[in-house]
Amino acid sequence: MANIDTINKDFADLFEQGKELLSNGSSDCMNKTREKAFVQFQELGVPTRVNENYKYTNLIPAFDHPYNVNLRYMEVDVDLNDIFQCDVPELDTNMVLLTNGWFYGNNKVLTELPEGVIVCGVQEAAQKYPDIFNAHYGKYAKPEEDGIVALNTALAKDGLFIYVPKGVVIDKPIQVVNLLRSDRDLMATQRNLFVIEENAQAKIIVCDHTLTHHKYLSNSVTEVNVAPNAVFDLYTLQNQHLNSVILNSIFIRQDKHSNVLTNTISLYGGTIRNNHHVLLDGEHCENNTYGMYLMDNKQHVDNFTSIDHSKPNCLSNEHFKGVMDGEATAAFAGRIYVRRDAQKTLAYQSNNNLLLSDDAQINTKPQLIIDADDVKCSHGATVGQMDEDALFYLRARGIDEKEARQMLMFAFAHEIIEKIRVEPLKDRIDALVDTRLRGEISKCNTCALACKN
Amino acid sequence: MLSIKNLHVSIDGKEILKGINLEIKPGEVHAIMGPNGAGKSTLASVLAGRDLYEVTEGEIIFQGKNLLDMAPEDRAKEGIFLGFQYPIEIPGVSTVNFMKTAVNEHRKHKGLDPLTASDFLRLMRDKKALVEIDSKLTNRSVNEGFSGGEKKKNEIFQMAMLEPKLAVLDETDSGLDIDALRIVANGVNKLKTAENSTIVITHYQRLLDYIIPDVVHVLFDGRIVKTAGKELALELEEKGYDWIKEENGK
């Protein structure tokens, strides 16, 4: 096994050798940010378990692999619009496809978007809308604190850009489908930027899919700025194969009176690391950060969260739940900062886990750092087995054991699903979770993708 | 209908039931009374199939079948219903979904098709009226946030939905005010037929003013020490359980 120095050096070489390809087609703003991030990456490297924040996720096996890296957009030989048809009934969305981290060149034009809304690739946005792009790109992510964020920033070429102008409400959710499709093992870098202006509203649904069975490492960073009074939802559905590694870092900055809900649902994957960073940067913000993970086999999921109450009078609700079977391992870290002047903060956090086997493991760590004196904060973590009394109660009414277990697991998970603010999506995720908990692979029935799980 | 012979039951090596004999015929109501710790609830749990208890000796035959060989769900489908002393709260499982699953499991067992959504809702409505249970409760998760009385009503509601052959009501009266007690007892009486039987387990005689037993048993120290008609309940109410204890040398 390669040691971490070799891995870091390989990235340094890649950066030096690929310099021209990296800067080609990227705007000055991106390239300047890139240079700086590369220096930061050289200092930080890929995080190892020595790093307290990565104590429970060993990234070395994930990185220790000869991946292909595409530093320029590769034409896709088939029409992905034909391959991918989401069958979710009543889920009427504006759909955008990304392939291996790049905005798909033949995306259909979204004709139903309200005027002024921009949905395009990051590269395109950097060229066409520099005023908006430069004001936000690289402003919220923190490459200086995390090696994989630095690496993403250093290698970032493309991703999704969404701009919702002041006062505009997008009724239909925007559905972002990330397709990993390659004939070789691949490392994908994706960089997204969502700008939600004052009093605007948007809901984004991100579905991750793997189309081929190759080993993937996907390192994505999403920056979101939510302006005063704006409402923003981000649903992430992670459903990939066992040979995939997902590194997903989200940085959200909220301005006053904004309302944000994120819900990250990890249904399937080899190794998943989610970094959720929220900065409450104005008074009277509401943030809801939810997540759920259903893991078995030797799957691993790690949710690292940081909610930063930097201004007074904000509310944050954070709830993650997990169902763990087989030899699956999970970690949860919930950090809440309440800054010195952030009085009247309300911050609630909990993490509940259901362990179905003796070999499943969860490490959960709430961490509250409170520097204000007039605040209400709570945190709680539970790790437990199936409630035998409840199980007997259901069975005593004639429901067989397997079904009774299923009902209880589903009930446990449903608490997170019911927070979804898009009804048809809620129904579909209910169905996906139900099949997943039955031990089946949960993909949408008629989805033509036939993901290789 | 039910025949219990020389039933011995232990939990963690401690013997709780020390040779129970009980015969119940179709249409009969039996009351089992006794002081705390006599083994009343253990008997109820063993009938329903709770696996915390170990049956060390004896047999239970229900309608010709060996009950002890059956999983709890199979006993339920054969027609045994346990009204829990402490009904369990199950957050996230809706009462509607719970009952629909249970009713359809029973129907499948009888070789019947599942109820259609509208037939099921009609059934719910009829049975709710029977036990005077509020829709607000049945629209919630099973027993979640219910008061003690609401939980007991919900037990009888479930009993009404499942129409058991043998209902075992474990301290259904405990913690009920007189109005709730009347409603619960009325519900049980309305469900009574000439074919189905009921075991009413209680500490006090009051419930038996409303559900009139054919036979009253006194369970003490793991054995049935006295069996008589309904007048025994009144005698126990008047004299307490001390004379039973004395007669049995404790």
XYZ file of C-alpha atoms in Angstrom:
703
model
C 0.000 0.000 0.000
C 1.284 3.381 -0.930
C 1.889 5.748 1.894
C 0.270 9.104 2.127
C 3.369 10.939 0.955
C 3.336 9.066 -2.347
C -0.360 9.855 -2.812
C 0.247 13.540 -2.098
C 3.251 13.630 -4.357
C 1.264 12.057 -7.193
C -1.261 14.866 -6.901
C 1.527 17.447 -6.866
C 2.906 15.925 -10.059
C -0.526 15.831 -11.609
C -0.998 19.481 -10.797
C 2.370 20.523 -12.200
C 2.145 18.386 -15.314
C -1.490 19.177 -15.955
C -1.110 22.896 -15.381
C -1.906 23.849 -18.919
C -4.930 21.585 -19.144
C -6.131 22.808 -15.786
C -5.932 26.487 -16.629
C -7.213 26.031 -20.159
C -10.806 27.114 -20.424
C -10.956 28.178 -16.786
C -11.364 31.834 -15.918
C -8.685 33.881 -14.177
C -10.745 33.806 -11.021
C -10.824 30.018 -11.029
C -7.155 29.726 -11.811
C -6.108 32.187 -9.129
C -8.186 30.286 -6.590
C -6.682 27.090 -7.939
C -3.082 28.202 -7.415
C -3.750 29.221 -3.860
C -5.583 25.994 -3.105
C -2.748 23.944 -4.469
C -0.348 25.549 -2.014
C -2.868 24.776 0.717
C -3.148 21.200 -0.461
C 0.601 20.798 -0.337
C 0.525 21.859 3.287
C -2.474 19.742 4.248
C -2.348 16.721 1.953
C -5.078 14.129 1.822
C -6.381 13.923 5.387
C -5.326 10.867 7.353
C -6.709 9.464 10.568
C -4.200 11.514 12.528
C -6.492 14.418 11.659
C -9.152 14.436 14.383
C -11.853 15.264 11.825
C -11.011 12.139 9.839
C -10.386 9.858 12.750
C -13.025 7.349 11.677
C -12.552 7.447 7.929
C -9.415 6.074 6.423
C -9.027 7.717 3.028
C -5.736 6.081 2.114
C -7.292 2.961 0.545
C -9.692 5.245 -1.320
C -6.883 7.315 -2.805
C -4.354 4.535 -3.201
C -5.436 3.543 -6.669
C -4.348 4.444 -10.194
C -7.402 6.441 -11.234
C -7.796 8.225 -14.505
C -8.360 11.930 -14.162
C -10.024 13.930 -16.907
C -8.716 17.451 -16.962
C -10.836 18.325 -19.963
C -14.374 17.542 -20.978
C -14.676 14.157 -22.674
C -17.344 13.909 -25.327
C -19.959 11.325 -24.426
C -20.565 8.780 -27.186
C -24.252 8.291 -26.463
C -27.100 10.668 -25.765
C -27.452 10.610 -21.998
C -30.860 12.211 -22.289
C -32.016 8.976 -23.847
C -30.353 6.746 -21.301
C -31.502 8.581 -18.295
C -35.187 8.934 -17.705
C -36.265 9.395 -14.175
C -39.553 7.620 -13.631
C -40.607 9.196 -10.380
C -44.297 9.840 -10.880
C -45.494 13.369 -10.327
C -41.930 14.424 -9.719
C -41.911 17.057 -12.342
C -38.489 18.619 -12.346
C -36.096 20.661 -14.389
C -33.481 18.039 -15.062
C -29.789 18.650 -15.630
C -27.213 15.959 -16.299
C -23.584 15.967 -15.280
C -21.144 13.348 -16.377
C -18.085 12.511 -14.324
C -18.261 15.921 -12.706
C -18.709 17.881 -15.931
C -21.789 19.666 -17.142
C -23.125 17.456 -19.907
C -22.655 19.152 -23.271
C -25.968 18.008 -24.737
C -28.223 18.896 -21.855
C -31.681 19.828 -22.990
C -32.426 23.504 -22.685
C -34.571 24.149 -19.647
C -37.384 26.131 -21.174
C -39.592 26.384 -18.126
C -37.257 28.271 -15.874
C -38.368 31.749 -14.834
C -36.631 34.634 -16.498
C -33.177 35.419 -15.236
C -32.494 32.017 -13.766
C -29.190 30.575 -14.942
C -28.392 26.878 -14.988
C -25.147 25.986 -16.719
C -21.684 24.587 -16.282
C -19.248 26.278 -13.932
C -16.755 26.920 -16.733
C -19.403 28.578 -18.830
C -20.652 30.640 -15.894
C -17.129 31.864 -15.133
C -16.816 33.161 -18.705
C -20.311 34.478 -19.295
C -21.304 35.830 -15.898
C -18.029 36.922 -14.292
C -19.677 39.508 -12.050
C -21.834 36.954 -10.316
C -19.314 34.166 -10.498
C -16.317 36.056 -9.165
C -18.340 37.494 -6.294
C -19.076 34.018 -4.967
C -16.644 31.437 -6.300
C -14.304 30.186 -3.609
C -15.806 32.502 -1.007
C -17.499 29.880 1.168
C -15.517 26.672 0.857
C -12.558 26.403 3.194
C -9.652 24.740 1.407
C -7.370 25.937 4.190
C -9.087 23.600 6.644
C -9.467 20.389 4.711
C -7.108 18.711 2.264
C -9.840 17.228 0.094
C -11.488 20.624 -0.281
C -8.109 22.070 -1.223
C -7.591 19.239 -3.695
C -11.016 19.840 -5.219
C -10.312 23.556 -5.552
C -6.901 22.894 -7.105
C -8.292 20.470 -9.675
C -11.749 22.012 -10.207
C -12.650 22.483 -13.838
C -16.397 22.214 -14.025
C -19.592 21.397 -12.232
C -22.985 22.968 -11.931
C -23.770 26.640 -11.634
C -27.217 27.829 -10.629
C -28.258 31.431 -10.211
C -31.674 32.470 -8.979
C -32.196 36.222 -9.220
C -33.783 38.412 -6.594
C -37.432 37.667 -5.887
C -37.673 34.721 -8.289
C -39.359 31.542 -7.136
C -38.617 28.365 -9.088
C -41.687 26.194 -8.603
C -40.343 23.000 -10.072
C -37.343 21.549 -8.333
C -34.116 21.374 -10.283
C -32.998 17.775 -10.449
C -29.272 17.307 -10.849
C -28.253 13.867 -11.996
C -24.585 13.074 -11.534
C -23.690 10.219 -13.804
C -20.434 8.428 -13.319
C -19.752 6.625 -16.533
C -16.369 5.513 -17.720
C -14.574 2.588 -19.261
C -11.725 3.007 -16.788
C -11.377 3.575 -13.065
C -11.913 7.242 -12.544
C -11.434 10.090 -10.141
C -13.956 12.840 -10.732
C -13.718 16.350 -9.379
C -16.883 18.370 -9.340
C -17.304 21.931 -8.226
C -20.760 23.449 -7.874
C -21.828 26.963 -7.133
C -25.412 27.927 -6.284
C -26.320 31.553 -5.779
C -29.776 32.234 -4.404
C -30.488 35.937 -4.333
C -32.641 37.932 -1.969
C -36.179 36.663 -1.452
C -35.686 33.953 -4.097
C -36.624 30.310 -3.685
C -35.243 27.114 -5.162
C -35.217 23.426 -4.444
C -32.470 21.212 -5.783
C -32.461 17.443 -5.857
C -29.126 15.773 -6.496
C -29.087 12.122 -7.526
C -25.782 10.301 -7.756
C -25.662 7.355 -10.106
C -22.944 5.022 -11.304
C -23.451 3.686 -14.791
C -20.520 1.334 -15.017
C -18.925 -0.916 -12.470
C -15.517 0.762 -12.474
C -13.988 2.054 -9.314
C -14.803 5.691 -8.747
C -13.560 8.364 -6.483
C -15.783 11.393 -6.631
C -14.580 14.501 -4.845
C -17.147 17.245 -5.018
C -17.477 20.626 -3.381
C -20.659 22.662 -3.463
C -20.804 26.282 -2.415
C -24.133 27.928 -1.754
C -24.903 31.500 -0.886
C -28.417 32.130 0.354
C -29.225 35.832 0.454
C -31.657 37.556 2.877
C -35.168 36.078 2.991
C -34.334 33.386 0.463
C -35.513 29.807 0.846
C -33.346 26.974 -0.355
C -33.650 23.171 -0.218
C -30.945 20.707 -1.175
C -31.734 16.998 -1.273
C -28.899 14.608 -1.992
C -29.565 11.002 -2.804
C -26.438 8.866 -2.748
C -26.944 5.544 -4.451
C -23.772 4.124 -5.925
C -21.972 0.826 -5.999
C -19.711 -0.754 -3.420
C -16.620 0.135 -5.367
C -17.260 3.847 -5.201
C -15.907 6.504 -2.913
C -17.947 9.655 -2.487
C -16.414 12.722 -0.912
C -19.060 15.368 -0.762
C -18.430 18.730 0.868
C -21.166 21.321 1.067
C -20.619 24.867 2.269
C -23.680 26.983 2.813
C -23.682 30.612 3.848
C -26.983 32.017 4.985
C -27.861 35.651 5.231
C -30.533 37.109 7.510
C -34.062 35.674 7.523
C -33.070 32.934 5.123
C -34.358 29.403 5.460
C -32.371 26.385 4.346
C -33.091 22.688 4.464
C -30.634 20.009 3.422
C -31.341 16.316 3.536
C -28.598 13.893 2.606
C -29.716 10.332 2.142
C -27.036 7.692 1.756
C -28.651 4.553 0.415
C -25.706 2.730 -1.019
C -22.033 3.242 -1.648
C -18.623 1.883 -0.748
C -17.195 4.739 1.242
C -19.090 7.973 1.751
C -17.844 11.064 3.481
C -20.161 14.044 3.720
C -18.944 17.362 5.048
C -21.811 19.692 5.867
C -20.742 23.233 6.691
C -23.277 25.899 7.481
C -22.503 29.500 8.317
C -25.403 31.468 9.774
C -24.180 34.887 8.818
C -27.221 37.035 9.498
C -29.871 37.270 12.185
C -33.069 35.192 12.228
C -31.842 32.449 9.934
C -33.313 29.000 10.066
C -31.222 26.020 9.117
C -32.342 22.407 8.968
C -29.624 19.872 8.330
C -30.910 16.332 8.062
C -29.400 13.076 6.971
C -30.001 9.387 6.887
C -27.783 6.430 6.117
C -28.702 2.802 5.530
C -25.564 0.716 5.420
C -24.746 -2.946 5.283
C -21.942 -5.174 3.959
C -18.685 -3.357 4.598
C -20.016 0.023 3.619
C -18.784 3.068 5.417
C -20.401 6.454 5.866
C -19.107 9.450 7.764
C -21.164 12.594 8.231
C -19.181 15.516 9.489
C -21.236 18.576 10.279
C -20.416 22.059 11.385
C -23.104 24.627 12.101
C -21.683 28.032 12.815
C -24.006 30.445 14.606
C -22.117 33.648 14.037
C -25.083 36.013 14.459
C -27.808 36.231 17.114
C -31.379 34.927 16.935
C -30.846 32.014 14.589
C -32.337 28.562 14.771
C -30.680 25.355 13.666
C -32.117 21.845 13.709
C -29.834 18.983 12.968
C -30.901 15.365 12.872
C -29.112 12.351 11.441
C -30.341 8.791 11.673
C -28.726 5.552 10.605
C -29.630 1.909 10.227
C -26.563 -0.309 10.207
C -26.292 -3.965 9.356
C -23.554 -6.441 8.446
C -20.085 -5.117 9.099
C -20.960 -1.576 8.122
C -19.328 1.300 9.917
C -20.522 4.838 10.368
C -19.367 7.998 12.015
C -21.144 11.192 12.905
C -19.575 14.376 14.165
C -21.815 17.289 14.998
C -20.072 20.501 15.718
C -22.056 23.547 16.690
C -20.350 26.873 17.226
C -22.188 29.638 18.960
C -20.064 32.759 18.557
C -19.643 35.339 21.239
C -22.400 37.677 20.221
C -24.787 35.068 18.872
C -27.260 35.487 21.727
C -30.706 33.894 21.620
C -29.340 31.092 19.515
C -31.450 27.955 19.347
C -29.456 24.949 18.230
C -30.709 21.402 18.378
C -28.850 18.336 17.312
C -29.383 14.622 17.482
C -28.000 11.451 15.987
C -29.824 8.154 16.418
C -28.580 4.808 15.269
C -30.104 1.413 14.974
C -27.637 -1.450 14.935
C -28.970 -4.665 13.448
C -25.886 -6.823 13.745
C -23.148 -7.422 16.278
C -20.476 -6.321 13.841
C -21.902 -3.008 12.713
C -20.238 0.006 14.263
C -21.021 3.630 14.835
C -18.886 6.375 16.316
C -20.874 9.445 17.146
C -19.531 12.670 18.545
C -21.541 15.771 19.359
C -19.444 18.822 19.992
C -20.830 22.126 21.168
C -18.611 25.168 21.396
C -20.601 27.938 22.991
C -19.238 31.392 23.589
C -22.515 33.199 24.233
C -24.490 33.038 27.473
C -28.111 33.391 26.438
C -28.624 30.379 24.195
C -30.570 27.151 24.063
C -28.656 24.197 22.721
C -29.266 20.519 22.936
C -27.576 17.480 21.601
C -28.087 13.805 21.937
C -26.828 10.606 20.447
C -28.318 7.164 20.744
C -27.126 3.794 19.563
C -29.517 0.946 20.057
C -30.958 -2.275 18.840
C -34.450 -3.007 17.659
C -37.004 -2.452 20.409
C -37.983 -6.005 21.389
C -41.139 -4.854 23.180
C -42.363 -3.045 20.089
C -41.489 -6.044 17.957
C -43.510 -8.356 20.184
C -46.417 -5.948 20.206
C -46.618 -6.005 16.407
C -46.197 -9.776 16.257
C -48.882 -10.286 18.883
C -51.284 -8.707 16.408
C -50.435 -11.234 13.716
C -47.680 -9.443 11.828
C -44.810 -11.791 11.071
C -41.404 -11.083 12.490
C -39.754 -10.030 9.266
C -42.518 -7.600 8.404
C -42.608 -6.295 11.966
C -38.866 -5.587 11.850
C -39.334 -3.891 8.532
C -42.103 -1.695 9.927
C -39.962 -0.641 12.860
C -36.900 0.098 10.751
C -38.967 2.025 8.300
C -40.601 3.999 11.086
C -37.177 4.828 12.421
C -35.977 6.111 9.069
C -39.208 7.824 8.138
C -38.673 10.588 10.663
C -35.955 11.958 8.388
C -37.874 11.359 5.159
C -40.875 13.277 6.383
C -38.774 16.442 6.566
C -38.607 16.516 2.769
C -40.523 19.518 1.443
C -41.242 18.043 -2.015
C -44.189 15.628 -1.719
C -43.573 13.312 -4.699
C -39.924 13.050 -3.739
C -40.939 12.093 -0.229
C -43.100 9.258 -1.575
C -40.350 8.026 -3.827
C -37.729 8.080 -1.111
C -40.137 6.255 1.177
C -40.354 3.544 -1.462
C -36.593 3.453 -2.040
C -35.902 3.224 1.664
C -38.520 0.524 2.063
C -36.893 -1.687 -0.583
C -33.442 -0.865 0.700
C -34.411 -1.945 4.215
C -35.756 -5.180 2.803
C -32.191 -5.895 1.773
C -32.866 -5.296 -1.872
C -30.993 -2.857 -3.990
C -33.099 0.204 -4.237
C -33.148 1.748 -7.602
C -36.126 3.226 -9.234
C -37.877 0.317 -10.953
C -38.003 1.501 -14.461
C -34.874 3.593 -14.332
C -33.103 2.733 -17.535
C -29.751 3.304 -15.942
C -29.461 -0.132 -14.397
C -26.817 1.133 -12.032
C -24.176 -1.424 -11.326
C -24.492 -1.987 -7.627
C -61.189 -24.063 23.377
C -58.198 -23.622 25.651
C -56.663 -26.272 27.800
C -53.658 -25.551 29.993
C -52.130 -28.526 31.754
C -49.491 -28.455 34.469
C -47.849 -25.329 33.049
C -44.502 -24.453 34.600
C -42.770 -21.264 33.505
C -39.471 -19.708 34.543
C -37.712 -16.488 33.848
C -33.943 -16.315 34.355
C -34.090 -19.607 36.212
C -36.737 -18.412 38.647
C -39.981 -20.365 38.543
C -43.016 -18.100 38.237
C -45.796 -20.466 37.240
C -45.731 -23.715 39.157
C -48.263 -25.970 37.553
C -51.267 -24.140 36.136
C -54.333 -26.085 35.049
C -57.104 -24.249 33.256
C -59.935 -25.240 30.915
C -61.925 -22.676 28.987
C -64.903 -23.486 26.798
C -66.257 -21.421 23.934
C -68.355 -18.495 25.088
C -66.991 -18.428 28.614
C -65.561 -15.462 30.478
C -62.948 -16.339 33.036
C -61.536 -13.882 35.502
C -58.085 -14.461 36.918
C -57.461 -12.505 40.072
C -54.639 -12.493 42.516
C -52.170 -10.366 44.429
C -49.219 -8.625 42.785
C -46.470 -10.985 41.771
C -48.721 -14.038 41.626
C -47.878 -14.671 37.975
C -51.002 -13.262 36.260
C -49.166 -11.220 33.667
C -46.674 -14.020 33.088
C -49.547 -16.312 32.195
C -50.910 -13.722 29.763
C -47.505 -13.221 28.128
C -46.902 -16.946 27.800
C -50.272 -17.363 26.102
C -49.314 -14.668 23.591
C -45.872 -16.150 22.989
C -43.415 -13.747 24.563
C -40.025 -15.417 24.415
C -38.652 -13.899 27.609
C -40.239 -16.806 29.459
C -39.175 -20.400 29.431
C -41.828 -23.081 29.602
C -40.194 -25.899 31.538
C -43.134 -28.267 31.777
C -46.733 -28.702 30.715
C -48.773 -27.905 27.640
C -51.198 -25.404 26.212
C -53.669 -26.682 23.648
C -55.733 -24.113 21.790
C -58.452 -25.457 19.521
C -56.630 -28.738 19.226
C -53.284 -27.151 18.377
C -50.174 -27.010 20.492
C -49.835 -23.318 21.183
C -46.297 -23.541 22.528
C -44.990 -24.557 19.098
C -46.300 -21.387 17.494
C -44.708 -17.977 16.938
C -46.614 -15.026 18.443
C -47.916 -13.948 15.037
C -49.276 -17.431 14.331
C -51.054 -17.539 17.664
C -52.601 -14.174 16.843
C -53.789 -15.447 13.492
C -55.220 -18.555 15.136
C -57.344 -16.198 17.214
C -55.497 -15.280 20.386
C -55.459 -11.636 21.358
C -53.488 -10.156 24.220
C -54.681 -6.827 25.556
C -51.435 -5.493 26.971
C -51.192 -4.182 30.478
C -48.717 -1.620 29.183
C -49.396 -1.025 25.476
C -46.216 -0.110 23.624
C -45.714 3.256 21.932
C -44.363 2.846 18.417
C -43.385 6.216 16.962
C -43.417 6.343 13.193
C -45.790 3.409 12.690
C -49.223 4.767 11.933
C -52.191 3.080 13.552
C -53.837 2.806 10.153
C -50.880 1.056 8.568
C -50.435 -1.168 11.607
C -54.052 -2.290 11.602
C -54.212 -2.670 7.844
C -51.173 -4.953 7.906
C -52.513 -6.945 10.846
C -56.045 -7.330 9.453
C -54.735 -8.427 6.081
C -52.359 -10.938 7.675
C -55.363 -12.431 9.465
C -57.333 -12.490 6.241
C -54.483 -14.151 4.368
C -54.382 -16.821 7.060
C -58.067 -17.468 6.461
C -57.555 -17.578 2.715
C -59.272 -14.243 2.113
C -58.154 -11.413 -0.155
C -56.833 -8.219 1.439
C -59.464 -5.596 2.139
C -59.765 -2.786 -0.335
C -58.830 0.646 0.956
C -62.451 1.701 1.220
C -63.589 -1.503 2.932
C -60.752 -1.149 5.378
C -61.660 2.433 6.192
C -65.279 1.441 6.697
C -64.196 -1.293 9.085
C -62.028 1.183 10.979
C -64.922 3.607 11.271
C -67.334 0.983 12.593
C -64.916 -0.364 15.150
C -63.856 3.081 16.294
C -67.457 3.869 17.103
C -67.712 0.689 19.124
C -64.982 1.717 21.536
C -65.661 5.459 21.275
C -62.096 6.142 20.198
C -61.315 9.452 18.573
C -60.061 9.585 14.982
C -57.428 11.978 16.196
C -55.860 9.034 18.007
C -56.081 6.495 15.209
C -54.534 9.008 12.831
C -51.415 9.147 14.964
C -48.539 6.740 15.447
C -49.411 3.658 17.478
C -50.046 4.726 21.099
C -47.617 7.619 20.784
C -48.411 10.267 23.344
C -51.668 8.533 24.339
C -52.914 8.776 27.904
C -53.265 5.551 29.895
C -56.991 5.405 29.194
C -56.511 6.077 25.481
C -53.994 3.257 25.269
C -56.435 0.815 26.828
C -59.224 1.933 24.527
C -56.841 1.427 21.645
C -56.257 -2.153 22.794
C -59.971 -2.844 22.686
C -60.193 -1.120 19.323
C -57.522 -3.474 17.975
C -59.390 -6.384 19.487
C -62.522 -5.244 17.702
C -60.605 -5.035 14.419
C -59.123 -8.522 14.751
C -62.154 -10.331 16.255
C -60.217 -12.935 18.244
C -61.550 -16.247 19.486
C -59.797 -15.855 22.782
C -59.059 -12.440 24.228
C -56.685 -12.203 27.162
C -57.109 -8.827 28.799
C -54.208 -8.144 31.106
C -55.155 -5.580 33.753
C -57.115 -3.649 31.191
C -58.722 -1.752 34.067
C -55.549 -0.488 35.698
C -55.276 3.252 35.675
C -58.710 3.784 34.125
C -61.185 6.263 35.494
C -64.739 5.046 35.812
C -65.912 6.499 32.488
C -63.056 4.953 30.550
C -63.609 1.685 32.391
C -67.243 1.657 31.316
C -66.342 2.342 27.701
C -63.693 -0.366 27.666
C -65.999 -2.883 29.355
C -68.878 -2.018 27.011
C -66.564 -2.574 24.083
C -65.590 -5.997 25.366
C -69.223 -6.933 26.012
C -70.341 -5.845 22.554
C -67.677 -8.074 21.027
C -68.874 -11.054 23.035
C -70.463 -13.933 21.140
C -71.439 -17.466 22.035
C -68.257 -18.735 20.356
C -65.514 -16.530 21.639
C -64.009 -16.570 25.081
C -62.337 -14.019 27.302
C -59.797 -14.165 30.071
C -59.960 -11.060 32.208
C -56.937 -10.602 34.395
C -57.436 -8.108 37.160
C -56.400 -7.194 40.627
C -59.694 -5.578 41.552
C -63.289 -6.623 41.357
C -64.607 -3.386 39.828
C -64.130 -4.376 36.189
C -66.120 -7.529 36.909
C -69.171 -5.386 37.694
C -69.189 -4.621 33.988
C -67.728 -7.752 32.452
C -69.541 -10.542 34.270
C -67.377 -13.643 34.572
C -68.636 -17.203 34.462
C -65.713 -18.413 36.487
C -63.285 -16.663 38.815
C -59.859 -18.098 39.566
C -57.437 -16.960 42.187
C -53.827 -17.193 41.108
C -51.374 -17.205 43.970
C -47.682 -17.990 43.989
C -47.768 -19.525 40.535
C -50.774 -21.773 41.101
C -54.525 -21.511 40.792
C -55.561 -21.932 44.417
C -59.269 -21.252 44.182
C -61.916 -21.483 41.504
C -65.539 -20.469 41.953
C -68.370 -18.423 40.477
C -68.528 -14.645 40.245
C -69.267 -14.311 43.973
C -65.605 -15.108 44.643
C -64.641 -11.753 43.175
C -66.849 -9.955 45.709
C -65.417 -11.956 48.539
C -61.904 -11.001 47.459
C -62.895 -7.357 47.194
C -64.227 -7.441 50.721
C -61.574 -9.491 52.418
C -58.484 -8.740 50.339
C -55.921 -11.374 49.536
C -54.499 -11.996 53.016
C -56.793 -14.911 53.781
C -55.686 -16.556 50.542
C -52.103 -16.114 51.600
C -52.834 -17.590 55.006
C -54.720 -20.545 53.587
C -51.723 -21.256 51.423
C -49.284 -20.966 54.247
C -47.445 -17.787 53.299
